[in-house]
Amino acid sequence: MFNKIYLKLAALLLAAMVIMGNTSHDVYDQSKPTAELSDEIITISNQNVVDQIKSFQSHKEEILKDVSAKSSVSDIQTLRTPSERDPVTYTGKVSNYHTPEYVFKIADTSKIQITAEHTSTISTVIDYLLFSRDSSGEMHFYTDGDELPAGNYSFVVTTSKEEQIDYRYILSGIHFSEPPDTVLPKVTFNKPLDRVERVSSPITDITISGNTDSHSEITLNGGDYQPLSPSFDQSFPLKKGSNSIEVRSVRPSGNTLYDEFNPLSLDLTRIEGKDNYEISANVAKLLPDSSTILLARGDLFTDGLSGSSIAGLYQAPLLLTETEKLPLSVENEIKRRKPSRAIILGGTSSVSPQVEARLKALNIAEITRYDGPNRFAVSADVATHLNQSLGTKQSDTAIIASGLVFSDAASASSVAHKEMLPILLVGTQSIPTEIKTFVKNHPNVKNYVIVGGPATVSDAVVTELKTAYGKNVKRISGANRFEVGVNIADTFKLDKRNIVLATGFDSFADALVGAQLAASLSPMSSPLLLTTTNTLQPSTSNYISDISGFNQQIYIVGNSESVSPEVEDKLKGYLK
């Protein structure tokens, strides 16, 4: 069932697709009009409703057989319209948490007329679905003025609005087989008070209580449906983040109500370890399975940053290693994953042949190394391989960042991971030869997003990209590295439900591996924000405060020496 969290995510996804393009990532496009986005969101909502009803159909038929056996005809007929040929009026309340379905049967081919007489001032957000099902279960959709063959039909009222609004539809011109039932199941909920209840630690469950006059069933997070008694009071354990509780209620006539609750279990998680290497392995444990791993030197940030987009391409974790030896914690994670391919980022002076030999000993069949004489060459090599792998699906946008300061590129690397955008490293005042070669050889990459202010990537670089190569250039900057991270989150409209936080100073590895966690938490990536050890900077604090109504999960990557318990306590205060 369509829910508040999904609606907001759909809106964000649509906005992001407009800003970044769909197959194109042109950051210069303008947003669509609000009304157009609203129509698209309603379309998404309707499809979700269809999926829900379709999945319920076979079980609903079983329920109706059982309910009909226990009900008298008068139970169904008393509140029906008096004639098979009279217009039928459906009235009630609808929200994106509360969806009514009316069923009726047509005796012979009829031309339907559907009249909306909603009293709400926002009635334009109310929509309907009218459909029948053939013997194979396939749905056939109709609208006002269509010829409807004889058969069984469903009329579903939908909206993308969170609050309940009144609807009134009149269906006429139809020869009904029998007078349709215009009454819906009567279900009241006493708890929870809100459809989206925010539950903070130490509370880990939620109670659903109320009354129903119909056959009602409930499920948590897609599990098996369980029947509800006429007076119900049940508690459910919540998983971290967003949860979905669905209740569907059926009258003997087949009229159905679909109700949903989306409780949020708010939580802060710290991912730590005895060193950079163990932290990278612990982050990898939270990432999806993959047949590929990436390996980069753990005491130098550049190669790992350049590999963000390749990590996104293969959905591969970035693991960190010592130059001469594979750390035990990383080796154990590799054994757990059993990958068939490893990509080494950097030359043999960064990741030695001994480490490569150890990978082979771990039965990794395919080992590829992206390298070069310097960090800029490695960056260009990774970007070239990325675009070759993507072929016609490669982006027309690349990210430019300083190859001397890790923080700006780190903040953008979750976007690079998710969108598979190359990260090209440059000097402060100039574009290295290897990067120039990439720019020349990839004319399809027309847009370059520079992350960081002129102190890290000068205006001379901007001028050269524009004048020498004719590129579109946009800069995302800020007063400091913390503000740059916030501005990246705003520019790319990253998902506000989850935040990953890491130190913005010495322990660059935390941010490096934290970026891939941020990319994995949402279909559109979550922000990676930076902090000092003991204090949240104003830009970061204000951003988290402003989105606290959306935020569900905060992850700290790093030990307490990197991000202090005081900062952790401050962050917990936003999870309310």
PDB file of C-alpha atoms in Angstrom, residues 241-482:
ATOM      1  CA  GLY A 241      13.901   2.507  10.246  1.00  0.00           C
ATOM      2  CA  SER A 242      10.630   2.390   8.333  1.00  0.00           C
ATOM      3  CA  ASN A 243       8.046  -0.305   9.048  1.00  0.00           C
ATOM      4  CA  SER A 244       4.817  -1.148   7.246  1.00  0.00           C
ATOM      5  CA  ILE A 245       1.699  -2.410   9.016  1.00  0.00           C
ATOM      6  CA  GLU A 246      -1.184  -3.183   6.647  1.00  0.00           C
ATOM      7  CA  VAL A 247      -4.774  -3.931   7.617  1.00  0.00           C
ATOM      8  CA  ARG A 248      -7.324  -5.073   5.058  1.00  0.00           C
ATOM      9  CA  SER A 249     -11.003  -5.427   5.931  1.00  0.00           C
ATOM     10  CA  VAL A 250     -13.703  -7.100   3.799  1.00  0.00           C
ATOM     11  CA  ARG A 251     -17.508  -6.966   3.918  1.00  0.00           C
ATOM     12  CA  PRO A 252     -19.590  -9.942   2.717  1.00  0.00           C
ATOM     13  CA  SER A 253     -20.296  -7.996  -0.488  1.00  0.00           C
ATOM     14  CA  GLY A 254     -16.583  -7.754  -1.248  1.00  0.00           C
ATOM     15  CA  ASN A 255     -16.232  -4.047  -0.458  1.00  0.00           C
ATOM     16  CA  THR A 256     -12.801  -3.613   1.094  1.00  0.00           C
ATOM     17  CA  LEU A 257     -10.782  -1.080   3.073  1.00  0.00           C
ATOM     18  CA  TYR A 258      -6.986  -1.018   2.897  1.00  0.00           C
ATOM     19  CA  ASP A 259      -5.390   0.741   5.884  1.00  0.00           C
ATOM     20  CA  GLU A 260      -1.713   1.295   6.509  1.00  0.00           C
ATOM     21  CA  PHE A 261       0.555   2.507   9.288  1.00  0.00           C
ATOM     22  CA  ASN A 262       4.230   3.326   8.847  1.00  0.00           C
ATOM     23  CA  PRO A 263       5.856   3.470  12.283  1.00  0.00           C
ATOM     24  CA  LEU A 264       9.459   4.635  12.285  1.00  0.00           C
ATOM     25  CA  SER A 265      11.892   3.076  14.723  1.00  0.00           C
ATOM     26  CA  LEU A 266      14.508   5.802  15.113  1.00  0.00           C
ATOM     27  CA  ASP A 267      18.024   4.697  15.876  1.00  0.00           C
ATOM     28  CA  LEU A 268      21.662   5.747  15.944  1.00  0.00           C
ATOM     29  CA  THR A 269      24.301   3.158  15.066  1.00  0.00           C
ATOM     30  CA  ARG A 270      28.053   3.519  15.448  1.00  0.00           C
ATOM     31  CA  ILE A 271      30.277   1.406  13.192  1.00  0.00           C
ATOM     32  CA  GLU A 272      33.727   1.110  14.681  1.00  0.00           C
ATOM     33  CA  GLY A 273      36.768  -1.127  14.893  1.00  0.00           C
ATOM     34  CA  LYS A 274      40.287  -1.291  16.231  1.00  0.00           C
ATOM     35  CA  ASP A 275      41.694   0.383  13.082  1.00  0.00           C
ATOM     36  CA  ASN A 276      40.789   1.679   9.611  1.00  0.00           C
ATOM     37  CA  TYR A 277      40.886  -1.806   8.168  1.00  0.00           C
ATOM     38  CA  GLU A 278      38.477  -3.362  10.631  1.00  0.00           C
ATOM     39  CA  ILE A 279      36.111  -0.413  10.242  1.00  0.00           C
ATOM     40  CA  SER A 280      36.069  -0.966   6.470  1.00  0.00           C
ATOM     41  CA  ALA A 281      35.284  -4.654   7.044  1.00  0.00           C
ATOM     42  CA  ASN A 282      32.509  -3.799   9.508  1.00  0.00           C
ATOM     43  CA  VAL A 283      30.927  -1.364   7.047  1.00  0.00           C
ATOM     44  CA  ALA A 284      31.111  -4.058   4.352  1.00  0.00           C
ATOM     45  CA  LYS A 285      29.093  -6.385   6.599  1.00  0.00           C
ATOM     46  CA  LEU A 286      26.167  -3.962   6.258  1.00  0.00           C
ATOM     47  CA  LEU A 287      26.337  -3.862   2.459  1.00  0.00           C
ATOM     48  CA  PRO A 288      24.585  -6.199   0.007  1.00  0.00           C
ATOM     49  CA  ASP A 289      26.255  -9.371  -1.209  1.00  0.00           C
ATOM     50  CA  SER A 290      28.377  -8.984  -4.321  1.00  0.00           C
ATOM     51  CA  SER A 291      30.671 -11.161  -6.403  1.00  0.00           C
ATOM     52  CA  THR A 292      33.197  -8.306  -6.560  1.00  0.00           C
ATOM     53  CA  ILE A 293      35.276  -6.488  -3.958  1.00  0.00           C
ATOM     54  CA  LEU A 294      37.410  -3.354  -4.255  1.00  0.00           C
ATOM     55  CA  LEU A 295      40.691  -3.060  -2.403  1.00  0.00           C
ATOM     56  CA  ALA A 296      42.595   0.167  -1.763  1.00  0.00           C
ATOM     57  CA  ARG A 297      45.435   1.354   0.406  1.00  0.00           C
ATOM     58  CA  GLY A 298      44.161   2.306   3.852  1.00  0.00           C
ATOM     59  CA  ASP A 299      46.637   5.072   4.674  1.00  0.00           C
ATOM     60  CA  LEU A 300      46.116   7.104   1.490  1.00  0.00           C
ATOM     61  CA  PHE A 301      42.735   8.406   0.428  1.00  0.00           C
ATOM     62  CA  THR A 302      43.086   9.143  -3.276  1.00  0.00           C
ATOM     63  CA  ASP A 303      42.792   5.703  -4.882  1.00  0.00           C
ATOM     64  CA  GLY A 304      39.797   4.734  -2.773  1.00  0.00           C
ATOM     65  CA  LEU A 305      37.970   7.963  -3.598  1.00  0.00           C
ATOM     66  CA  SER A 306      38.542   7.491  -7.310  1.00  0.00           C
ATOM     67  CA  GLY A 307      37.006   4.024  -7.032  1.00  0.00           C
ATOM     68  CA  SER A 308      33.630   5.181  -5.693  1.00  0.00           C
ATOM     69  CA  SER A 309      31.910   4.973  -9.064  1.00  0.00           C
ATOM     70  CA  ILE A 310      33.357   1.531  -9.850  1.00  0.00           C
ATOM     71  CA  ALA A 311      32.085   0.360  -6.464  1.00  0.00           C
ATOM     72  CA  GLY A 312      28.645   1.539  -7.547  1.00  0.00           C
ATOM     73  CA  LEU A 313      28.921  -0.196 -10.908  1.00  0.00           C
ATOM     74  CA  TYR A 314      29.621  -3.589  -9.336  1.00  0.00           C
ATOM     75  CA  GLN A 315      27.746  -2.949  -6.066  1.00  0.00           C
ATOM     76  CA  ALA A 316      31.035  -3.887  -4.450  1.00  0.00           C
ATOM     77  CA  PRO A 317      32.339  -3.024  -0.979  1.00  0.00           C
ATOM     78  CA  LEU A 318      35.518  -0.986  -0.680  1.00  0.00           C
ATOM     79  CA  LEU A 319      37.909  -2.739   1.685  1.00  0.00           C
ATOM     80  CA  LEU A 320      41.123  -1.157   2.930  1.00  0.00           C
ATOM     81  CA  THR A 321      44.482  -2.852   3.198  1.00  0.00           C
ATOM     82  CA  GLU A 322      48.013  -2.288   4.344  1.00  0.00           C
ATOM     83  CA  THR A 323      50.483  -1.960   1.497  1.00  0.00           C
ATOM     84  CA  GLU A 324      52.448  -5.135   2.248  1.00  0.00           C
ATOM     85  CA  LYS A 325      49.907  -7.278   4.079  1.00  0.00           C
ATOM     86  CA  LEU A 326      46.199  -8.013   3.974  1.00  0.00           C
ATOM     87  CA  PRO A 327      44.797  -7.264   7.461  1.00  0.00           C
ATOM     88  CA  LEU A 328      43.149 -10.217   9.208  1.00  0.00           C
ATOM     89  CA  SER A 329      39.818  -8.401   9.669  1.00  0.00           C
ATOM     90  CA  VAL A 330      39.650  -7.674   5.937  1.00  0.00           C
ATOM     91  CA  GLU A 331      40.709 -11.197   5.027  1.00  0.00           C
ATOM     92  CA  ASN A 332      37.932 -12.612   7.201  1.00  0.00           C
ATOM     93  CA  GLU A 333      35.358 -10.411   5.461  1.00  0.00           C
ATOM     94  CA  ILE A 334      36.636 -11.564   2.076  1.00  0.00           C
ATOM     95  CA  LYS A 335      36.312 -15.183   3.213  1.00  0.00           C
ATOM     96  CA  ARG A 336      32.760 -14.504   4.359  1.00  0.00           C
ATOM     97  CA  ARG A 337      31.812 -12.932   1.033  1.00  0.00           C
ATOM     98  CA  LYS A 338      33.599 -15.452  -1.223  1.00  0.00           C
ATOM     99  CA  PRO A 339      33.958 -13.027  -4.174  1.00  0.00           C
ATOM    100  CA  SER A 340      35.011 -14.221  -7.613  1.00  0.00           C
ATOM    101  CA  ARG A 341      36.561 -10.911  -8.621  1.00  0.00           C
ATOM    102  CA  ALA A 342      38.755  -8.301  -6.929  1.00  0.00           C
ATOM    103  CA  ILE A 343      39.620  -4.853  -8.259  1.00  0.00           C
ATOM    104  CA  ILE A 344      42.777  -3.326  -6.817  1.00  0.00           C
ATOM    105  CA  LEU A 345      42.905   0.464  -6.860  1.00  0.00           C
ATOM    106  CA  GLY A 346      46.440   1.796  -7.185  1.00  0.00           C
ATOM    107  CA  GLY A 347      49.840   0.562  -8.264  1.00  0.00           C
ATOM    108  CA  THR A 348      52.140  -1.931  -6.548  1.00  0.00           C
ATOM    109  CA  SER A 349      53.582   0.809  -4.352  1.00  0.00           C
ATOM    110  CA  SER A 350      50.094   1.205  -2.859  1.00  0.00           C
ATOM    111  CA  VAL A 351      48.933  -2.424  -2.835  1.00  0.00           C
ATOM    112  CA  SER A 352      51.876  -4.784  -3.140  1.00  0.00           C
ATOM    113  CA  PRO A 353      52.180  -7.992  -5.186  1.00  0.00           C
ATOM    114  CA  GLN A 354      52.186  -9.864  -1.863  1.00  0.00           C
ATOM    115  CA  VAL A 355      48.658  -8.649  -1.132  1.00  0.00           C
ATOM    116  CA  GLU A 356      47.588  -9.571  -4.657  1.00  0.00           C
ATOM    117  CA  ALA A 357      49.055 -13.056  -4.148  1.00  0.00           C
ATOM    118  CA  ARG A 358      47.070 -13.398  -0.935  1.00  0.00           C
ATOM    119  CA  LEU A 359      43.880 -12.593  -2.841  1.00  0.00           C
ATOM    120  CA  LYS A 360      44.673 -15.380  -5.273  1.00  0.00           C
ATOM    121  CA  ALA A 361      45.251 -17.728  -2.348  1.00  0.00           C
ATOM    122  CA  LEU A 362      41.730 -16.864  -1.186  1.00  0.00           C
ATOM    123  CA  ASN A 363      40.428 -18.373  -4.454  1.00  0.00           C
ATOM    124  CA  ILE A 364      39.560 -15.101  -6.147  1.00  0.00           C
ATOM    125  CA  ALA A 365      39.659 -16.080  -9.800  1.00  0.00           C
ATOM    126  CA  GLU A 366      39.761 -12.647 -11.440  1.00  0.00           C
ATOM    127  CA  ILE A 367      42.001  -9.841 -10.176  1.00  0.00           C
ATOM    128  CA  THR A 368      42.144  -6.493 -11.975  1.00  0.00           C
ATOM    129  CA  ARG A 369      44.353  -3.551 -11.079  1.00  0.00           C
ATOM    130  CA  TYR A 370      43.650   0.084 -11.994  1.00  0.00           C
ATOM    131  CA  ASP A 371      46.881   1.980 -11.605  1.00  0.00           C
ATOM    132  CA  GLY A 372      49.116   4.717 -12.914  1.00  0.00           C
ATOM    133  CA  PRO A 373      52.253   6.680 -12.043  1.00  0.00           C
ATOM    134  CA  ASN A 374      50.314   9.035  -9.742  1.00  0.00           C
ATOM    135  CA  ARG A 375      46.941   9.623  -8.103  1.00  0.00           C
ATOM    136  CA  PHE A 376      45.642  11.605 -11.076  1.00  0.00           C
ATOM    137  CA  ALA A 377      46.504   8.808 -13.486  1.00  0.00           C
ATOM    138  CA  VAL A 378      44.718   6.264 -11.270  1.00  0.00           C
ATOM    139  CA  SER A 379      41.693   8.569 -11.192  1.00  0.00           C
ATOM    140  CA  ALA A 380      41.647   8.813 -14.996  1.00  0.00           C
ATOM    141  CA  ASP A 381      42.158   5.058 -15.398  1.00  0.00           C
ATOM    142  CA  VAL A 382      39.216   4.247 -13.134  1.00  0.00           C
ATOM    143  CA  ALA A 383      37.000   6.783 -14.948  1.00  0.00           C
ATOM    144  CA  THR A 384      37.966   5.345 -18.339  1.00  0.00           C
ATOM    145  CA  HIS A 385      37.179   1.785 -17.288  1.00  0.00           C
ATOM    146  CA  LEU A 386      33.878   2.933 -15.791  1.00  0.00           C
ATOM    147  CA  ASN A 387      32.691   4.571 -18.993  1.00  0.00           C
ATOM    148  CA  GLN A 388      33.884   1.650 -21.100  1.00  0.00           C
ATOM    149  CA  SER A 389      31.880  -0.716 -18.906  1.00  0.00           C
ATOM    150  CA  LEU A 390      28.759   1.450 -19.049  1.00  0.00           C
ATOM    151  CA  GLY A 391      28.935   1.973 -22.807  1.00  0.00           C
ATOM    152  CA  THR A 392      25.885   3.855 -24.043  1.00  0.00           C
ATOM    153  CA  LYS A 393      24.570   4.082 -20.475  1.00  0.00           C
ATOM    154  CA  GLN A 394      27.487   6.195 -19.261  1.00  0.00           C
ATOM    155  CA  SER A 395      26.654   9.543 -17.707  1.00  0.00           C
ATOM    156  CA  ASP A 396      27.231  12.903 -19.348  1.00  0.00           C
ATOM    157  CA  THR A 397      28.428  14.271 -15.996  1.00  0.00           C
ATOM    158  CA  ALA A 398      31.642  13.874 -13.998  1.00  0.00           C
ATOM    159  CA  ILE A 399      32.766  15.166 -10.624  1.00  0.00           C
ATOM    160  CA  ILE A 400      35.961  17.209 -10.245  1.00  0.00           C
ATOM    161  CA  ALA A 401      37.629  17.306  -6.815  1.00  0.00           C
ATOM    162  CA  SER A 402      40.949  18.141  -5.252  1.00  0.00           C
ATOM    163  CA  GLY A 403      43.508  15.355  -5.304  1.00  0.00           C
ATOM    164  CA  LEU A 404      45.214  16.938  -2.311  1.00  0.00           C
ATOM    165  CA  VAL A 405      42.307  17.318   0.155  1.00  0.00           C
ATOM    166  CA  PHE A 406      40.025  14.337   0.803  1.00  0.00           C
ATOM    167  CA  SER A 407      36.978  15.974   2.379  1.00  0.00           C
ATOM    168  CA  ASP A 408      35.217  17.456  -0.665  1.00  0.00           C
ATOM    169  CA  ALA A 409      35.513  14.334  -2.789  1.00  0.00           C
ATOM    170  CA  ALA A 410      34.476  12.169   0.167  1.00  0.00           C
ATOM    171  CA  SER A 411      31.239  14.130   0.590  1.00  0.00           C
ATOM    172  CA  ALA A 412      30.444  13.649  -3.104  1.00  0.00           C
ATOM    173  CA  SER A 413      31.512  10.028  -3.356  1.00  0.00           C
ATOM    174  CA  SER A 414      28.169   8.603  -2.210  1.00  0.00           C
ATOM    175  CA  VAL A 415      26.582  10.379  -5.188  1.00  0.00           C
ATOM    176  CA  ALA A 416      29.354   9.127  -7.485  1.00  0.00           C
ATOM    177  CA  HIS A 417      28.753   5.603  -6.177  1.00  0.00           C
ATOM    178  CA  LYS A 418      24.989   5.661  -6.648  1.00  0.00           C
ATOM    179  CA  GLU A 419      24.914   7.514  -9.977  1.00  0.00           C
ATOM    180  CA  MET A 420      28.137   5.968 -11.328  1.00  0.00           C
ATOM    181  CA  LEU A 421      29.709   9.363 -11.983  1.00  0.00           C
ATOM    182  CA  PRO A 422      33.493   9.450 -12.466  1.00  0.00           C
ATOM    183  CA  ILE A 423      35.475  11.323  -9.811  1.00  0.00           C
ATOM    184  CA  LEU A 424      38.405  13.094 -11.456  1.00  0.00           C
ATOM    185  CA  LEU A 425      41.140  14.417  -9.186  1.00  0.00           C
ATOM    186  CA  VAL A 426      42.935  17.648 -10.054  1.00  0.00           C
ATOM    187  CA  GLY A 427      45.542  19.967  -8.606  1.00  0.00           C
ATOM    188  CA  THR A 428      44.588  23.226  -6.974  1.00  0.00           C
ATOM    189  CA  GLN A 429      45.652  25.445  -9.875  1.00  0.00           C
ATOM    190  CA  SER A 430      45.645  23.155 -12.893  1.00  0.00           C
ATOM    191  CA  ILE A 431      44.255  20.077 -14.579  1.00  0.00           C
ATOM    192  CA  PRO A 432      46.815  17.244 -14.677  1.00  0.00           C
ATOM    193  CA  THR A 433      47.768  15.818 -18.063  1.00  0.00           C
ATOM    194  CA  GLU A 434      46.042  12.483 -17.394  1.00  0.00           C
ATOM    195  CA  ILE A 435      42.749  14.219 -16.594  1.00  0.00           C
ATOM    196  CA  LYS A 436      43.055  16.435 -19.674  1.00  0.00           C
ATOM    197  CA  THR A 437      43.408  13.294 -21.756  1.00  0.00           C
ATOM    198  CA  PHE A 438      40.233  11.863 -20.233  1.00  0.00           C
ATOM    199  CA  VAL A 439      38.319  15.088 -20.949  1.00  0.00           C
ATOM    200  CA  LYS A 440      39.509  15.125 -24.582  1.00  0.00           C
ATOM    201  CA  ASN A 441      38.758  11.444 -25.134  1.00  0.00           C
ATOM    202  CA  HIS A 442      35.245  11.597 -23.665  1.00  0.00           C
ATOM    203  CA  PRO A 443      33.362  14.360 -25.497  1.00  0.00           C
ATOM    204  CA  ASN A 444      30.066  12.841 -24.338  1.00  0.00           C
ATOM    205  CA  VAL A 445      30.881  14.013 -20.797  1.00  0.00           C
ATOM    206  CA  LYS A 446      29.619  17.556 -21.173  1.00  0.00           C
ATOM    207  CA  ASN A 447      28.981  18.554 -17.561  1.00  0.00           C
ATOM    208  CA  TYR A 448      31.515  18.840 -14.771  1.00  0.00           C
ATOM    209  CA  VAL A 449      30.575  19.407 -11.144  1.00  0.00           C
ATOM    210  CA  ILE A 450      33.407  20.836  -9.069  1.00  0.00           C
ATOM    211  CA  VAL A 451      33.093  20.083  -5.361  1.00  0.00           C
ATOM    212  CA  GLY A 452      34.905  22.488  -3.079  1.00  0.00           C
ATOM    213  CA  GLY A 453      35.731  26.172  -3.135  1.00  0.00           C
ATOM    214  CA  PRO A 454      38.464  28.029  -5.064  1.00  0.00           C
ATOM    215  CA  ALA A 455      40.944  27.305  -2.276  1.00  0.00           C
ATOM    216  CA  THR A 456      40.910  23.606  -3.201  1.00  0.00           C
ATOM    217  CA  VAL A 457      40.038  23.797  -6.925  1.00  0.00           C
ATOM    218  CA  SER A 458      40.789  27.241  -8.329  1.00  0.00           C
ATOM    219  CA  ASP A 459      38.798  29.256 -10.825  1.00  0.00           C
ATOM    220  CA  ALA A 460      41.631  28.629 -13.284  1.00  0.00           C
ATOM    221  CA  VAL A 461      40.442  25.014 -13.514  1.00  0.00           C
ATOM    222  CA  VAL A 462      36.891  26.223 -14.160  1.00  0.00           C
ATOM    223  CA  THR A 463      38.085  28.576 -16.890  1.00  0.00           C
ATOM    224  CA  GLU A 464      40.125  25.875 -18.612  1.00  0.00           C
ATOM    225  CA  LEU A 465      37.217  23.422 -18.652  1.00  0.00           C
ATOM    226  CA  LYS A 466      34.933  26.064 -20.137  1.00  0.00           C
ATOM    227  CA  THR A 467      37.227  27.764 -22.642  1.00  0.00           C
ATOM    228  CA  ALA A 468      39.615  25.010 -23.714  1.00  0.00           C
ATOM    229  CA  TYR A 469      37.078  22.176 -23.772  1.00  0.00           C
ATOM    230  CA  GLY A 470      33.689  23.887 -24.028  1.00  0.00           C
ATOM    231  CA  LYS A 471      32.261  22.144 -20.966  1.00  0.00           C
ATOM    232  CA  ASN A 472      29.413  23.143 -18.677  1.00  0.00           C
ATOM    233  CA  VAL A 473      30.759  23.667 -15.180  1.00  0.00           C
ATOM    234  CA  LYS A 474      28.930  23.957 -11.863  1.00  0.00           C
ATOM    235  CA  ARG A 475      30.647  24.463  -8.522  1.00  0.00           C
ATOM    236  CA  ILE A 476      29.315  23.221  -5.190  1.00  0.00           C
ATOM    237  CA  SER A 477      31.232  25.036  -2.496  1.00  0.00           C
ATOM    238  CA  GLY A 478      30.860  26.336   1.032  1.00  0.00           C
ATOM    239  CA  ALA A 479      32.562  28.280   3.766  1.00  0.00           C
ATOM    240  CA  ASN A 480      34.315  25.076   4.895  1.00  0.00           C
ATOM    241  CA  ARG A 481      34.363  21.331   4.268  1.00  0.00           C
ATOM    242  CA  PHE A 482      31.348  20.797   6.524  1.00  0.00           C
TER     243      PHE A 482
END
